Amino acid sequence: MDTDDLQECIHHRFTQVKLLETALTHSTYAYEHGEEKDNERLEFLGDAVLELSISEEAFARFPNLPEGQLTRIRSRLVREASLAAMARELGLHEHIRLGRGEDMHGGRERDSILSDAMEAVFGAIFLDAGYETARHAILRICEKHWPDEVMEAKAKDYKSRLQEVTQDRNKSLPVYVLSDTHGPDHAKLFDVEVTLPTGELFHGRGTSVKRAEQTAARAALEHLGEE
Amino acid sequence: MDTDDLQECIHHRFTQVKLLETALTHSTYAYEHGEEKDNERLEFLGDAVLELSISEEAFARFPNLPEGQLTRIRSRLVREASLAAMARELGLHEHIRLGRGEDMHGGRERDSILSDAMEAVFGAIFLDAGYETARHAILRICEKHWPDEVMEAKAKDYKSRLQEVTQDRNKSLPVYVLSDTHGPDHAKLFDVEVTLPTGELFHGRGTSVKRAEQTAARAALEHLGEE
């Protein structure tokens, strides 16, 4: 099986080409040809390699996003439809070894088969060359599937985002008030209240007024379903 | 906060101790003390580091297990109760920084809080020193939580396992018959049928009789719910 062009697209030249071949072998083909190995175990591994690569990158790209949003961004990238699209971009469908019946019934175009093979290829790169190499290849392949600017904008600070939201919805801005302080001078805590144009009130606490405002703005955004 | 003994138990000496402190900071504590960072983002990252470490190890430890069983083994290790148990063994509960209310209501003993902190610690080691270091620490901490010998026995070859199962259930052995061969001599395929004491029949195909028997035995085990 000739995988030279594929290896070029993947940006990894395999030392153990057999790994790539196994990654491209669907269970129906293995069964028909009496081969012991199909791509299911590599898919198991590749799924976890993909998950960590994307998590590490999302963590670094969006230093201000809370865990819930990081999870949402990650699940967008690792879902079946996204992986199948990446597989098609690499021409993986032309290389997958499928059983005859499966092939005749359009298996080569099926998202689940393409997505499984894509994950198996990630697993194969990981076994062939380790985490760092696999991560680099994965990030290149995923690059254009990251959420667009709208989503990145969400990484902006909470206060600016709340301002945009109330401008949009109410043509008016939120109002921040320092409502209380606690503790001795060297360890003071500040309580801030933010009031939205709708009259709704949210609290925040922080080691500075600015931080307390951010916390209050985040609480408001969460309530508005914008967090 | 003194984390010397904890770092010893974790088998990692942090360069950036602040990361470990953040990993041990529950959101209720961060809120009460106006700290910007809690352990939720590190938990997001640690979850993925744990997943890959366990996947890589399971893949290597059980070279004959199909994907479904690897997934089952992994989920046993990464589930909340297992992670909470590991956290308790390390004395993590003594170090977690909890909000007052949460602490008074027994939060320090809650599996979900312990398990989240455990994952956050894995994320912190990963950020501090990279994948390989984190993997080593994780495998040490998880070591005694791997499934016992019964589960490892499942990794044995399918034919032996089927034999044990039918002995157990029916006090009798399965019977294998070569039912057909295909293809030219240099690429011959063998079809084998295995009949269970119950009369049930399963097929397998392989590039040797032995491999075809394994495939047939695996099909039988799957049907019997033993796979």
Short mmCIF file of C-alpha atoms in Angstrom, two decimals:
data_model
loop_
_atom_site.label_atom_id
_atom_site.label_comp_id
_atom_site.label_asym_id
_atom_site.label_seq_id
_atom_site.Cartn_x
_atom_site.Cartn_y
_atom_site.Cartn_z
CA MET A 1 0.00 0.00 0.00
CA ASP A 2 1.42 3.37 -1.05
CA THR A 3 1.08 6.00 1.66
CA ASP A 4 3.80 8.45 0.61
CA ASP A 5 1.48 11.30 -0.31
CA LEU A 6 -0.59 10.67 2.79
CA GLN A 7 2.46 10.84 5.06
CA GLU A 8 3.29 14.16 3.45
CA CYS A 9 -0.20 15.52 4.14
CA ILE A 10 -0.03 14.30 7.74
CA HIS A 11 3.35 15.98 8.19
CA HIS A 12 4.89 12.84 9.62
CA ARG A 13 7.21 10.37 7.94
CA PHE A 14 6.67 7.01 9.68
CA THR A 15 9.56 4.88 10.92
CA GLN A 16 7.13 1.99 11.35
CA VAL A 17 4.91 2.30 8.28
CA LYS A 18 3.04 -0.83 9.39
CA LEU A 19 1.43 1.33 12.12
CA LEU A 20 -0.05 3.66 9.53
CA GLU A 21 -1.34 0.72 7.52
CA THR A 22 -3.03 -0.73 10.60
CA ALA A 23 -4.56 2.67 11.31
CA LEU A 24 -6.13 2.57 7.85
CA THR A 25 -7.45 -0.99 8.19
CA HIS A 26 -11.15 -1.21 9.02
CA SER A 27 -12.33 -4.31 10.91
CA THR A 28 -14.38 -5.48 7.89
CA TYR A 29 -11.23 -5.59 5.75
CA ALA A 30 -9.20 -7.37 8.43
CA TYR A 31 -11.91 -9.97 8.76
CA GLU A 32 -12.22 -10.58 5.02
CA HIS A 33 -8.48 -10.92 4.58
CA GLY A 34 -7.81 -12.92 7.72
CA GLU A 35 -5.58 -10.16 9.12
CA GLU A 36 -5.17 -10.11 12.84
CA LYS A 37 -5.05 -6.36 13.26
CA ASP A 38 -7.61 -3.68 12.54
CA ASN A 39 -7.58 -0.03 13.58
CA GLU A 40 -9.80 -0.26 16.67
CA ARG A 41 -7.07 -0.39 19.32
CA LEU A 42 -5.19 2.49 17.65
CA GLU A 43 -8.43 4.46 17.61
CA PHE A 44 -8.74 3.94 21.38
CA LEU A 45 -5.25 5.37 21.85
CA GLY A 46 -5.59 8.14 19.26
CA ASP A 47 -8.77 9.41 20.86
CA ALA A 48 -6.82 10.11 24.07
CA VAL A 49 -3.85 11.66 22.21
CA LEU A 50 -6.21 13.99 20.38
CA GLU A 51 -8.01 14.90 23.61
CA LEU A 52 -4.80 15.91 25.38
CA SER A 53 -3.36 17.78 22.39
CA ILE A 54 -6.50 19.87 22.02
CA SER A 55 -6.84 20.38 25.79
CA GLU A 56 -3.26 21.61 26.13
CA GLU A 57 -3.70 23.98 23.21
CA ALA A 58 -7.09 25.29 24.34
CA PHE A 59 -5.70 25.86 27.83
CA ALA A 60 -2.88 27.97 26.39
CA ARG A 61 -4.89 29.80 23.71
CA PHE A 62 -7.67 30.88 26.05
CA PRO A 63 -6.00 31.78 29.34
CA ASN A 64 -9.14 33.48 30.65
CA LEU A 65 -11.80 30.97 29.71
CA PRO A 66 -13.43 28.93 32.46
CA GLU A 67 -13.39 25.15 32.34
CA GLY A 68 -16.92 24.85 30.94
CA GLN A 69 -16.07 26.83 27.83
CA LEU A 70 -12.78 25.01 27.28
CA THR A 71 -14.77 21.77 27.37
CA ARG A 72 -17.20 23.12 24.80
CA ILE A 73 -14.41 24.22 22.45
CA ARG A 74 -12.70 20.85 22.78
CA SER A 75 -15.83 18.85 22.11
CA ARG A 76 -16.46 20.87 18.94
CA LEU A 77 -13.03 19.93 17.62
CA VAL A 78 -13.05 16.25 18.55
CA ARG A 79 -16.60 15.44 17.48
CA GLU A 80 -17.20 12.94 14.69
CA ALA A 81 -18.19 15.47 12.03
CA SER A 82 -15.05 17.58 12.56
CA LEU A 83 -12.74 14.56 12.48
CA ALA A 84 -14.44 13.23 9.35
CA ALA A 85 -13.92 16.61 7.66
CA MET A 86 -10.21 16.54 8.57
CA ALA A 87 -9.98 12.98 7.20
CA ARG A 88 -11.49 14.12 3.88
CA GLU A 89 -9.11 17.08 3.65
CA LEU A 90 -6.18 14.67 3.96
CA GLY A 91 -7.67 12.30 1.38
CA LEU A 92 -7.81 9.58 4.04
CA HIS A 93 -10.95 8.09 2.48
CA GLU A 94 -8.91 7.02 -0.53
CA HIS A 95 -6.52 5.06 1.66
CA ILE A 96 -8.84 3.30 4.08
CA ARG A 97 -8.92 -0.47 3.61
CA LEU A 98 -12.57 -1.51 3.85
CA GLY A 99 -14.40 -4.80 3.51
CA ARG A 100 -16.14 -5.22 0.14
CA GLY A 101 -19.69 -5.02 1.41
CA GLU A 102 -18.94 -1.96 3.51
CA ASP A 103 -17.23 -0.30 0.53
CA MET A 104 -20.12 -1.04 -1.84
CA HIS A 105 -22.56 0.47 0.60
CA GLY A 106 -20.73 3.79 0.76
CA GLY A 107 -18.75 3.08 3.93
CA ARG A 108 -15.86 5.12 2.57
CA GLU A 109 -17.98 8.26 2.83
CA ARG A 110 -19.39 7.53 6.25
CA ASP A 111 -18.43 10.01 9.00
CA SER A 112 -18.04 7.31 11.67
CA ILE A 113 -15.58 5.26 9.62
CA LEU A 114 -13.58 8.35 8.57
CA SER A 115 -13.49 9.75 12.09
CA ASP A 116 -12.36 6.43 13.58
CA ALA A 117 -9.57 6.16 10.99
CA MET A 118 -8.50 9.75 11.69
CA GLU A 119 -8.18 8.98 15.40
CA ALA A 120 -6.33 5.75 14.64
CA VAL A 121 -3.83 7.71 12.53
CA PHE A 122 -3.22 10.04 15.50
CA GLY A 123 -2.65 6.94 17.66
CA ALA A 124 -0.21 5.57 15.09
CA ILE A 125 1.86 8.77 15.00
CA PHE A 126 1.95 8.74 18.83
CA LEU A 127 3.26 5.16 18.92
CA ASP A 128 5.71 5.87 16.13
CA ALA A 129 7.22 9.07 17.52
CA GLY A 130 5.76 10.09 20.90
CA TYR A 131 3.46 12.75 22.28
CA GLU A 132 5.19 15.91 21.07
CA THR A 133 5.33 14.77 17.44
CA ALA A 134 1.73 13.59 17.52
CA ARG A 135 0.62 16.86 19.08
CA HIS A 136 2.32 18.93 16.37
CA ALA A 137 0.75 16.86 13.60
CA ILE A 138 -2.67 17.02 15.24
CA LEU A 139 -2.55 20.80 15.72
CA ARG A 140 -1.61 21.31 12.08
CA ILE A 141 -4.41 19.06 10.88
CA CYS A 142 -6.97 20.67 13.23
CA GLU A 143 -5.82 24.25 12.70
CA LYS A 144 -8.64 25.55 10.56
CA HIS A 145 -11.27 23.77 12.63
CA TRP A 146 -10.77 25.92 15.70
CA PRO A 147 -13.78 28.04 16.59
CA ASP A 148 -13.93 31.37 14.75
CA GLU A 149 -13.29 34.86 16.11
CA VAL A 150 -16.70 35.11 17.69
CA MET A 151 -15.70 32.34 20.04
CA GLU A 152 -12.23 33.73 20.59
CA ALA A 153 -13.75 37.05 21.46
CA LYS A 154 -15.36 35.30 24.39
CA ALA A 155 -11.92 34.96 25.87
CA LYS A 156 -11.93 38.70 26.39
CA ASP A 157 -12.33 39.99 29.88
CA TYR A 158 -15.73 39.63 31.51
CA LYS A 159 -16.33 43.33 32.03
CA SER A 160 -15.89 44.18 28.34
CA ARG A 161 -18.08 41.27 27.34
CA LEU A 162 -20.86 42.26 29.73
CA GLN A 163 -20.71 45.78 28.33
CA GLU A 164 -21.15 44.45 24.78
CA VAL A 165 -24.02 42.24 25.81
CA THR A 166 -26.01 44.97 27.57
CA GLN A 167 -25.29 47.41 24.71
CA ASP A 168 -26.69 44.84 22.32
CA ARG A 169 -29.72 43.87 24.34
CA ASN A 170 -30.60 47.04 26.22
CA LYS A 171 -28.74 49.87 24.48
CA SER A 172 -27.34 50.72 27.87
CA LEU A 173 -24.39 49.90 30.16
CA PRO A 174 -24.03 48.03 33.47
CA VAL A 175 -23.26 50.06 36.62
CA TYR A 176 -20.61 48.96 39.14
CA VAL A 177 -20.66 49.98 42.82
CA LEU A 178 -18.15 49.15 45.55
CA SER A 179 -20.50 47.88 48.24
CA ASP A 180 -18.17 46.74 51.01
CA THR A 181 -14.58 45.95 52.05
CA HIS A 182 -13.27 43.35 54.53
CA GLY A 183 -10.10 42.50 56.39
CA PRO A 184 -6.93 44.36 57.36
CA ASP A 185 -5.11 46.66 54.96
CA HIS A 186 -2.50 44.11 53.85
CA ALA A 187 -5.19 41.54 52.97
CA LYS A 188 -8.21 43.59 52.02
CA LEU A 189 -11.12 42.11 50.09
CA PHE A 190 -13.52 44.16 47.99
CA ASP A 191 -17.21 43.48 47.32
CA VAL A 192 -18.68 44.94 44.18
CA GLU A 193 -22.25 45.00 42.92
CA VAL A 194 -23.08 45.32 39.26
CA THR A 195 -26.56 46.43 38.21
CA LEU A 196 -27.75 45.63 34.70
CA PRO A 197 -30.05 47.94 32.69
CA THR A 198 -32.82 45.44 33.52
CA GLY A 199 -32.36 46.13 37.24
CA GLU A 200 -30.86 42.73 37.97
CA LEU A 201 -28.06 42.78 40.55
CA PHE A 202 -24.94 40.56 40.81
CA HIS A 203 -22.13 40.36 43.37
CA GLY A 204 -18.40 39.83 43.07
CA ARG A 205 -15.47 39.68 45.49
CA GLY A 206 -11.78 40.18 44.81
CA THR A 207 -8.43 41.32 46.18
CA SER A 208 -8.82 44.53 44.17
CA VAL A 209 -11.83 46.47 42.96
CA LYS A 210 -10.93 45.49 39.40
CA ARG A 211 -10.92 41.81 40.23
CA ALA A 212 -14.17 42.08 42.15
CA GLU A 213 -15.74 43.78 39.12
CA GLN A 214 -14.57 40.94 36.89
CA THR A 215 -16.13 38.39 39.23
CA ALA A 216 -19.40 40.31 39.32
CA ALA A 217 -19.42 40.66 35.52
CA ARG A 218 -18.80 36.93 35.15
CA ALA A 219 -21.73 36.13 37.45
CA ALA A 220 -23.95 38.38 35.34
CA LEU A 221 -22.76 36.78 32.09
CA GLU A 222 -23.44 33.32 33.50
CA HIS A 223 -26.96 34.38 34.43
CA LEU A 224 -27.50 35.78 30.93
CA GLY A 225 -26.32 32.51 29.39
CA GLU A 226 -23.38 34.27 27.76
CA GLU A 227 -20.68 32.55 29.78
CA MET B 1 0.91 26.60 52.40
CA ASP B 2 3.28 23.71 53.13
CA THR B 3 3.17 21.03 50.47
CA ASP B 4 6.55 19.36 51.00
CA ASP B 5 5.20 16.03 52.23
CA LEU B 6 2.56 16.06 49.53
CA GLN B 7 5.15 16.63 46.79
CA GLU B 8 7.02 13.65 48.16
CA CYS B 9 3.93 11.43 48.02
CA ILE B 10 3.19 12.59 44.47
CA HIS B 11 6.77 11.80 43.43
CA HIS B 12 7.22 15.19 41.85
CA ARG B 13 9.09 18.19 43.16
CA PHE B 14 7.46 21.28 41.61
CA THR B 15 9.49 24.03 39.97
CA GLN B 16 6.39 26.22 40.00
CA VAL B 17 4.84 25.44 43.40
CA LYS B 18 2.09 27.95 42.65
CA LEU B 19 0.65 25.42 40.18
CA LEU B 20 0.24 22.84 42.93
CA GLU B 21 -1.40 25.42 45.17
CA THR B 22 -3.88 26.33 42.45
CA ALA B 23 -4.61 22.62 41.91
CA LEU B 24 -5.57 22.42 45.57
CA THR B 25 -7.78 25.51 45.53
CA HIS B 26 -11.50 24.81 45.32
CA SER B 27 -13.69 27.48 43.70
CA THR B 28 -15.47 28.16 47.04
CA TYR B 29 -12.12 29.10 48.64
CA ALA B 30 -11.06 31.26 45.72
CA TYR B 31 -14.33 33.14 45.89
CA GLU B 32 -14.19 33.72 49.64
CA HIS B 33 -10.61 34.98 49.49
CA GLY B 34 -10.97 36.98 46.30
CA GLU B 35 -8.39 34.83 44.51
CA GLU B 36 -8.58 34.81 40.78
CA LYS B 37 -7.61 31.20 40.26
CA ASP B 38 -9.29 27.98 41.33
CA ASN B 39 -8.52 24.44 40.21
CA GLU B 40 -11.18 24.05 37.53
CA ARG B 41 -9.03 24.79 34.47
CA LEU B 42 -6.26 22.52 35.77
CA GLU B 43 -8.86 19.80 36.29
CA PHE B 44 -9.89 20.16 32.63
CA LEU B 45 -6.27 19.63 31.57
CA GLY B 46 -5.50 16.91 34.12
CA ASP B 47 -8.47 14.86 33.03
CA ALA B 48 -6.95 14.60 29.54
CA VAL B 49 -3.42 13.89 30.85
CA LEU B 50 -4.80 11.08 33.00
CA GLU B 51 -6.81 9.68 30.09
CA LEU B 52 -3.78 9.47 27.80
CA SER B 53 -1.45 8.08 30.48
CA ILE B 54 -3.88 5.28 31.31
CA SER B 55 -4.68 4.63 27.64
CA GLU B 56 -1.02 4.32 26.70
CA GLU B 57 -0.36 1.98 29.60
CA ALA B 58 -3.45 -0.16 29.02
CA PHE B 59 -2.55 -0.44 25.33
CA ALA B 60 0.92 -1.74 26.25
CA ARG B 61 -0.11 -3.96 29.18
CA PHE B 62 -2.87 -5.77 27.31
CA PRO B 63 -1.60 -6.28 23.77
CA ASN B 64 -4.39 -8.73 22.95
CA LEU B 65 -7.39 -6.95 24.37
CA PRO B 66 -9.90 -5.44 21.96
CA GLU B 67 -10.78 -1.76 22.15
CA GLY B 68 -14.00 -2.34 24.09
CA GLN B 69 -12.19 -3.99 26.98
CA LEU B 70 -9.43 -1.38 27.04
CA THR B 71 -12.14 1.27 27.33
CA ARG B 72 -13.73 -0.60 30.23
CA ILE B 73 -10.41 -0.92 32.08
CA ARG B 74 -9.67 2.76 31.54
CA SER B 75 -13.04 3.93 32.77
CA ARG B 76 -12.65 1.89 35.95
CA LEU B 77 -9.40 3.70 36.70
CA VAL B 78 -10.48 7.22 35.85
CA ARG B 79 -13.90 7.16 37.51
CA GLU B 80 -14.65 9.48 40.40
CA ALA B 81 -14.53 6.82 43.15
CA SER B 82 -11.09 5.56 42.07
CA LEU B 83 -9.64 9.06 41.83
CA ALA B 84 -11.08 10.00 45.22
CA ALA B 85 -9.47 6.88 46.72
CA MET B 86 -6.09 7.87 45.25
CA ALA B 87 -6.53 11.39 46.62
CA ARG B 88 -7.17 9.97 50.12
CA GLU B 89 -4.11 7.72 49.92
CA LEU B 90 -1.98 10.77 49.18
CA GLY B 91 -3.57 12.74 52.02
CA LEU B 92 -4.81 15.28 49.48
CA HIS B 93 -7.92 15.97 51.55
CA GLU B 94 -5.75 17.57 54.22
CA HIS B 95 -4.32 20.04 51.71
CA ILE B 96 -7.38 21.11 49.73
CA ARG B 97 -8.32 24.75 50.27
CA LEU B 98 -12.09 24.83 50.66
CA GLY B 99 -14.59 27.57 51.34
CA ARG B 100 -15.81 27.63 54.95
CA GLY B 101 -19.35 26.51 54.26
CA GLU B 102 -18.22 23.69 52.02
CA ASP B 103 -15.71 22.57 54.64
CA MET B 104 -18.24 22.64 57.46
CA HIS B 105 -20.61 20.51 55.42
CA GLY B 106 -18.06 17.74 54.92
CA GLY B 107 -16.85 18.85 51.47
CA ARG B 108 -13.38 17.64 52.32
CA GLU B 109 -14.63 14.06 52.33
CA ARG B 110 -16.73 14.34 49.18
CA ASP B 111 -15.64 12.12 46.28
CA SER B 112 -16.38 14.76 43.64
CA ILE B 113 -14.20 17.42 45.31
CA LEU B 114 -11.36 14.95 45.95
CA SER B 115 -11.50 13.53 42.44
CA ASP B 116 -11.48 17.00 40.84
CA ALA B 117 -8.47 18.01 42.96
CA MET B 118 -6.66 14.79 42.02
CA GLU B 119 -7.14 15.54 38.32
CA ALA B 120 -6.06 19.15 38.86
CA VAL B 121 -2.84 17.93 40.49
CA PHE B 122 -2.15 15.76 37.42
CA GLY B 123 -2.74 18.84 35.25
CA ALA B 124 -0.34 20.85 37.43
CA ILE B 125 2.45 18.26 37.11
CA PHE B 126 1.91 18.24 33.34
CA LEU B 127 2.25 22.04 33.11
CA ASP B 128 5.23 22.03 35.44
CA ALA B 129 7.25 19.27 33.76
CA GLY B 130 5.57 17.85 30.64
CA TYR B 131 3.82 14.67 29.60
CA GLU B 132 6.44 12.05 30.46
CA THR B 133 6.89 13.28 34.03
CA ALA B 134 3.15 13.51 34.56
CA ARG B 135 2.64 10.03 33.12
CA HIS B 136 5.22 8.52 35.48
CA ALA B 137 3.66 10.19 38.52
CA ILE B 138 0.16 9.14 37.44
CA LEU B 139 1.15 5.51 36.87
CA ARG B 140 2.75 5.33 40.31
CA ILE B 141 -0.29 6.83 41.98
CA CYS B 142 -2.69 4.57 40.05
CA GLU B 143 -0.62 1.42 40.30
CA LYS B 144 -2.63 -0.52 42.84
CA HIS B 145 -5.92 0.51 41.28
CA TRP B 146 -5.41 -1.50 38.10
CA PRO B 147 -7.90 -4.32 37.69
CA ASP B 148 -6.91 -7.54 39.47
CA GLU B 149 -5.68 -10.79 37.94
CA VAL B 150 -9.17 -11.90 36.95
CA MET B 151 -9.28 -9.04 34.51
CA GLU B 152 -5.74 -9.59 33.34
CA ALA B 153 -6.58 -13.22 32.71
CA LYS B 154 -9.03 -11.97 30.11
CA ALA B 155 -6.05 -10.89 28.08
CA LYS B 156 -5.26 -14.57 27.55
CA ASP B 157 -5.92 -16.01 24.16
CA TYR B 158 -9.56 -16.43 23.15
CA LYS B 159 -9.41 -20.20 22.62
CA SER B 160 -8.19 -20.89 26.18
CA ARG B 161 -10.75 -18.53 27.59
CA LEU B 162 -13.62 -20.11 25.65
CA GLN B 163 -12.47 -23.51 26.91
CA GLU B 164 -12.59 -22.28 30.51
CA VAL B 165 -16.02 -20.77 30.02
CA THR B 166 -17.63 -23.89 28.54
CA GLN B 167 -15.94 -26.10 31.17
CA ASP B 168 -17.44 -23.87 33.82
CA ARG B 169 -20.89 -23.60 32.34
CA ASN B 170 -21.38 -26.93 30.56
CA LYS B 171 -18.66 -29.25 31.92
CA SER B 172 -17.67 -29.81 28.31
CA LEU B 173 -15.38 -28.37 25.60
CA PRO B 174 -16.00 -26.51 22.32
CA VAL B 175 -15.30 -28.34 19.05
CA TYR B 176 -13.42 -26.68 16.15
CA VAL B 177 -13.83 -27.75 12.50
CA LEU B 178 -12.04 -26.40 9.41
CA SER B 179 -15.04 -25.70 7.18
CA ASP B 180 -13.48 -24.07 4.10
CA THR B 181 -10.38 -22.50 2.53
CA HIS B 182 -10.10 -19.70 -0.05
CA GLY B 183 -7.53 -18.16 -2.37
CA PRO B 184 -4.24 -19.27 -3.91
CA ASP B 185 -1.58 -21.11 -1.90
CA HIS B 186 0.52 -18.02 -1.16
CA ALA B 187 -2.48 -16.12 0.22
CA LYS B 188 -4.76 -18.79 1.57
CA LEU B 189 -7.57 -18.00 4.00
CA PHE B 190 -9.10 -20.51 6.38
CA ASP B 191 -12.67 -20.67 7.66
CA VAL B 192 -13.25 -22.38 10.97
CA GLU B 193 -16.47 -23.25 12.78
CA VAL B 194 -16.62 -23.71 16.52
CA THR B 195 -19.54 -25.57 18.09
CA LEU B 196 -20.30 -25.01 21.77
CA PRO B 197 -21.68 -27.74 24.06
CA THR B 198 -25.02 -25.93 23.76
CA GLY B 199 -25.06 -26.55 20.00
CA GLU B 200 -24.46 -22.87 19.13
CA LEU B 201 -22.18 -22.34 16.13
CA PHE B 202 -19.71 -19.47 15.43
CA HIS B 203 -17.46 -18.69 12.44
CA GLY B 204 -13.95 -17.33 12.16
CA ARG B 205 -11.54 -16.56 9.32
CA GLY B 206 -7.76 -16.23 9.36
CA THR B 207 -4.51 -16.62 7.44
CA SER B 208 -3.86 -19.81 9.42
CA VAL B 209 -6.12 -22.39 11.03
CA LYS B 210 -4.91 -21.20 14.42
CA ARG B 211 -5.84 -17.60 13.72
CA ALA B 212 -9.23 -18.60 12.32
CA GLU B 213 -9.88 -20.58 15.51
CA GLN B 214 -9.01 -17.53 17.62
CA THR B 215 -11.45 -15.41 15.61
CA ALA B 216 -14.20 -18.01 16.01
CA ALA B 217 -13.53 -18.32 19.74
CA ARG B 218 -13.68 -14.54 20.11
CA ALA B 219 -17.06 -14.44 18.33
CA ALA B 220 -18.35 -17.11 20.72
CA LEU B 221 -17.03 -15.23 23.77
CA GLU B 222 -18.68 -12.05 22.56
CA HIS B 223 -22.00 -13.85 22.19
CA LEU B 224 -21.63 -15.30 25.68
CA GLY B 225 -20.97 -11.86 27.12
CA GLU B 226 -17.47 -12.89 28.20
CA GLU B 227 -15.60 -10.67 25.80
#
